[in-house]
């Protein structure tokens, strides 16, 4: 079983839609959690950290459920520019472990 | 604002050839990393350097060597390239060891094909 698992997608949604991605992790000792965004043939960039209480940054909301060992990312009012691959990242004993990513395409 | 710069961007090697990927960061970060990214596998850590003068193996170190030349530079060497090393390689840096939650900044990637 992979340490960090994500649905690879692709998720194809119309502009304005709300879309949610889930990520599960296997190590219960994981300490911190992040979402990174990666555009096609580009480097990953930090989108947001994920806090236990949940956190929001504009149209993006991240949630953490430690009991069930999953992290979610919700994107509201999708824009064309949101099209990218979203990487779930988990800190396991001071080692950042990346999921394979979920690809999102937002269509007009 | 260069951030993390890595070269070359594209390279084709023959099996058994050697090459070095160069990486430099201008953010005065202590920690630097080399990852590889393969379809369906996500980013996997090859080697990292928590500070100048130290290097440690990551998840997939076999077939690679690294050198932390100074605080700015961290190179990755393939001594005898194999087709299994065909991948996209990312150099990255962060202010402290990644586990503390500090942002990791990535270079633009190096596309390596071994034939």
Short mmCIF file of C-alpha atoms in Angstrom, two decimals:
data_model
loop_
_atom_site.label_atom_id
_atom_site.label_comp_id
_atom_site.label_asym_id
_atom_site.label_seq_id
_atom_site.Cartn_x
_atom_site.Cartn_y
_atom_site.Cartn_z
CA UNK A 1 0.00 0.00 0.00
CA UNK A 2 1.32 3.45 -0.89
CA UNK A 3 1.97 5.81 2.02
CA UNK A 4 -0.06 8.56 0.39
CA UNK A 5 -2.89 7.67 -1.98
CA UNK A 6 -4.93 9.90 -4.22
CA UNK A 7 -7.56 9.31 -6.88
CA UNK A 8 -5.60 10.06 -10.07
CA UNK A 9 -8.65 11.42 -11.86
CA UNK A 10 -8.92 13.10 -14.22
CA UNK A 11 -11.68 15.25 -12.86
CA UNK A 12 -13.33 17.18 -15.68
CA UNK A 13 -15.63 19.92 -14.40
CA UNK A 14 -17.33 23.00 -15.89
CA UNK A 15 -16.38 26.48 -14.83
CA UNK A 16 -18.12 27.46 -11.63
CA UNK A 17 -18.39 23.92 -10.31
CA UNK A 18 -17.35 22.78 -6.87
CA UNK A 19 -14.90 19.90 -6.82
CA UNK A 20 -13.41 17.92 -3.96
CA UNK A 21 -10.30 15.75 -3.79
CA UNK A 22 -9.48 13.25 -1.10
CA UNK A 23 -6.17 11.83 -0.02
CA UNK A 24 -5.49 9.01 2.42
CA UNK A 25 -2.29 8.32 4.29
CA UNK A 26 -1.14 5.15 5.98
CA UNK A 27 1.16 6.34 8.76
CA UNK A 28 -0.77 7.41 11.84
CA UNK A 29 2.34 9.22 13.13
CA UNK A 30 2.22 11.71 10.26
CA UNK A 31 2.79 15.17 11.60
CA UNK A 32 1.89 17.79 9.02
CA UNK A 33 0.01 17.95 5.76
CA UNK A 34 -0.02 20.06 2.62
CA UNK A 35 -1.53 20.49 -0.80
CA UNK A 36 0.78 21.38 -3.68
CA UNK A 37 -0.28 22.35 -7.18
CA UNK A 38 1.62 21.28 -10.28
CA UNK A 39 0.91 22.65 -13.75
CA UNK A 40 1.69 20.53 -16.81
CA UNK A 41 5.47 20.17 -17.27
CA UNK A 42 6.13 22.58 -14.41
CA UNK A 43 7.42 22.28 -10.87
CA UNK A 44 5.14 21.73 -7.85
CA UNK A 45 4.26 24.80 -5.81
CA UNK A 46 2.73 25.02 -2.34
CA UNK A 47 -1.01 25.67 -2.48
CA UNK A 48 -1.80 25.50 1.22
CA UNK A 49 -0.98 23.77 4.47
CA UNK A 50 -3.67 21.68 6.12
CA UNK A 51 -4.45 22.29 9.76
CA UNK A 52 -6.37 20.07 12.16
CA UNK A 53 -9.13 22.63 12.54
CA UNK A 54 -9.49 23.00 8.78
CA UNK A 55 -8.49 26.10 6.90
CA UNK A 56 -9.66 28.21 4.03
CA UNK A 57 -7.86 30.37 1.49
CA UNK A 58 -10.27 32.13 -0.81
CA UNK A 59 -12.04 29.49 -2.89
CA UNK A 60 -9.94 26.68 -1.43
CA UNK A 61 -10.76 24.78 1.77
CA UNK A 62 -8.58 22.06 3.26
CA UNK A 63 -9.70 19.58 5.91
CA UNK A 64 -7.85 16.97 7.93
CA UNK A 65 -9.40 13.93 9.58
CA UNK A 66 -6.72 12.29 11.71
CA UNK A 67 -9.00 9.52 12.97
CA UNK A 68 -9.74 8.35 9.43
CA UNK A 69 -6.33 9.41 8.09
CA UNK A 70 -7.53 11.45 5.19
CA UNK A 71 -7.12 14.97 3.90
CA UNK A 72 -9.44 16.79 1.56
CA UNK A 73 -9.28 19.81 -0.71
CA UNK A 74 -12.42 21.61 -1.81
CA UNK A 75 -12.36 24.09 -4.68
CA UNK A 76 -15.44 26.30 -5.07
CA UNK A 77 -16.41 28.29 -8.15
CA UNK A 78 -13.78 26.56 -10.32
CA UNK A 79 -11.83 28.72 -12.76
CA UNK A 80 -10.13 27.66 -15.98
CA UNK A 81 -6.86 28.57 -14.29
CA UNK A 82 -7.46 25.92 -11.61
CA UNK A 83 -6.66 23.22 -14.20
CA UNK A 84 -3.61 21.43 -12.81
CA UNK A 85 -2.53 18.38 -10.85
CA UNK A 86 -3.01 18.61 -7.10
CA UNK A 87 -0.49 16.78 -4.94
CA UNK A 88 -1.22 15.66 -1.40
CA UNK A 89 1.89 15.81 0.78
CA UNK A 90 2.36 14.23 4.20
CA UNK A 91 5.24 14.73 6.61
CA UNK A 92 6.25 11.32 7.95
CA UNK A 93 9.03 11.43 10.52
CA UNK A 94 10.61 14.52 8.98
CA UNK A 95 10.32 13.13 5.47
CA UNK A 96 7.86 14.70 3.04
CA UNK A 97 5.92 12.01 1.15
CA UNK A 98 4.07 13.00 -2.00
CA UNK A 99 0.97 11.44 -3.46
CA UNK A 100 0.92 10.78 -7.20
CA UNK A 101 -1.55 13.63 -7.70
CA UNK A 102 -5.10 14.22 -8.90
CA UNK A 103 -5.53 15.88 -12.27
CA UNK A 104 -8.21 18.53 -12.63
CA UNK A 105 -9.44 20.03 -15.90
CA UNK A 106 -11.87 22.92 -15.73
CA UNK A 107 -13.75 23.46 -18.98
CA UNK A 108 -15.61 26.53 -20.27
CA UNK B 1 14.16 36.23 -8.34
CA UNK B 2 15.84 33.03 -9.55
CA UNK B 3 14.91 30.79 -6.58
CA UNK B 4 16.07 27.26 -7.43
CA UNK B 5 17.91 26.85 -10.72
CA UNK B 6 18.76 23.45 -12.16
CA UNK B 7 20.53 22.41 -15.35
CA UNK B 8 20.25 20.89 -17.85
CA UNK B 9 16.53 21.05 -18.59
CA UNK B 10 16.63 18.19 -21.09
CA UNK B 11 19.19 15.43 -21.58
CA UNK B 12 19.36 12.16 -23.50
CA UNK B 13 21.93 9.66 -22.32
CA UNK B 14 23.03 6.27 -23.55
CA UNK B 15 23.01 3.38 -21.10
CA UNK B 16 26.23 3.40 -19.12
CA UNK B 17 27.03 7.07 -19.62
CA UNK B 18 27.50 9.36 -16.67
CA UNK B 19 26.23 12.85 -16.05
CA UNK B 20 25.73 15.43 -13.33
CA UNK B 21 22.63 17.49 -12.72
CA UNK B 22 23.48 20.87 -11.26
CA UNK B 23 21.34 22.81 -8.81
CA UNK B 24 21.74 26.15 -7.09
CA UNK B 25 19.46 28.20 -4.83
CA UNK B 26 19.73 31.85 -3.94
CA UNK B 27 17.36 31.88 -0.95
CA UNK B 28 20.04 31.08 1.67
CA UNK B 29 18.21 27.84 2.55
CA UNK B 30 19.94 25.24 4.66
CA UNK B 31 18.16 22.18 3.26
CA UNK B 32 18.29 20.95 -0.30
CA UNK B 33 16.75 17.90 -1.99
CA UNK B 34 16.72 15.84 -5.15
CA UNK B 35 13.46 14.15 -6.18
CA UNK B 36 12.45 12.10 -9.16
CA UNK B 37 8.91 12.06 -10.55
CA UNK B 38 7.53 9.15 -12.55
CA UNK B 39 3.99 8.67 -13.88
CA UNK B 40 1.70 7.23 -11.21
CA UNK B 41 4.45 7.26 -8.59
CA UNK B 42 4.52 10.78 -7.28
CA UNK B 43 7.67 12.55 -6.22
CA UNK B 44 10.23 10.31 -4.53
CA UNK B 45 13.19 11.58 -2.56
CA UNK B 46 16.58 10.47 -3.86
CA UNK B 47 18.93 12.31 -1.52
CA UNK B 48 18.75 15.31 0.72
CA UNK B 49 21.13 17.62 2.53
CA UNK B 50 19.97 19.15 5.79
CA UNK B 51 22.89 21.56 5.87
CA UNK B 52 26.14 22.33 4.17
CA UNK B 53 28.50 19.40 4.50
CA UNK B 54 25.87 16.75 5.17
CA UNK B 55 23.98 14.43 2.85
CA UNK B 56 21.56 11.58 3.52
CA UNK B 57 19.83 8.93 1.47
CA UNK B 58 16.18 9.25 0.69
CA UNK B 59 13.69 6.69 -0.53
CA UNK B 60 15.39 5.77 -3.84
CA UNK B 61 19.17 6.48 -3.64
CA UNK B 62 20.51 3.52 -5.60
CA UNK B 63 22.42 4.52 -8.74
CA UNK B 64 22.93 8.11 -7.62
CA UNK B 65 25.49 10.18 -5.76
CA UNK B 66 25.26 13.74 -4.51
CA UNK B 67 27.57 16.54 -3.50
CA UNK B 68 26.66 19.54 -1.36
CA UNK B 69 29.37 21.78 -2.76
CA UNK B 70 28.47 24.76 -0.58
CA UNK B 71 25.33 26.24 0.91
CA UNK B 72 24.02 27.24 -2.52
CA UNK B 73 24.80 24.19 -4.64
CA UNK B 74 23.69 20.56 -4.55
CA UNK B 75 24.53 18.29 -7.47
CA UNK B 76 23.20 14.86 -8.43
CA UNK B 77 25.40 12.42 -10.34
CA UNK B 78 24.44 9.35 -12.30
CA UNK B 79 27.63 7.28 -12.60
CA UNK B 80 26.31 4.68 -15.04
CA UNK B 81 22.90 5.60 -16.39
CA UNK B 82 20.24 2.92 -16.79
CA UNK B 83 16.89 3.09 -18.64
CA UNK B 84 15.14 2.82 -15.23
CA UNK B 85 16.56 6.26 -14.44
CA UNK B 86 14.52 7.86 -17.21
CA UNK B 87 12.50 10.38 -15.24
CA UNK B 88 11.91 14.01 -14.40
CA UNK B 89 14.30 15.22 -11.71
CA UNK B 90 13.50 18.11 -9.40
CA UNK B 91 15.91 19.90 -7.14
CA UNK B 92 14.36 21.69 -4.19
CA UNK B 93 15.27 23.69 -1.13
CA UNK B 94 13.68 24.77 2.14
CA UNK B 95 14.60 26.94 5.05
CA UNK B 96 14.75 24.07 7.51
CA UNK B 97 14.30 20.35 7.21
CA UNK B 98 11.07 19.73 5.36
CA UNK B 99 9.37 17.93 8.21
CA UNK B 100 8.94 21.11 10.18
CA UNK B 101 6.42 22.23 7.63
CA UNK B 102 8.38 24.94 5.89
CA UNK B 103 7.64 25.42 2.22
CA UNK B 104 9.69 23.43 -0.25
CA UNK B 105 10.69 25.42 -3.34
CA UNK B 106 11.33 23.43 -6.49
CA UNK B 107 13.44 24.03 -9.55
CA UNK B 108 11.85 23.79 -12.98
CA UNK B 109 12.84 20.16 -13.47
CA UNK B 110 15.25 18.22 -15.64
CA UNK B 111 13.84 15.76 -18.17
CA UNK B 112 16.27 12.85 -18.50
CA UNK B 113 15.92 10.02 -20.99
CA UNK B 114 18.26 7.03 -20.93
CA UNK B 115 18.25 4.95 -24.10
#
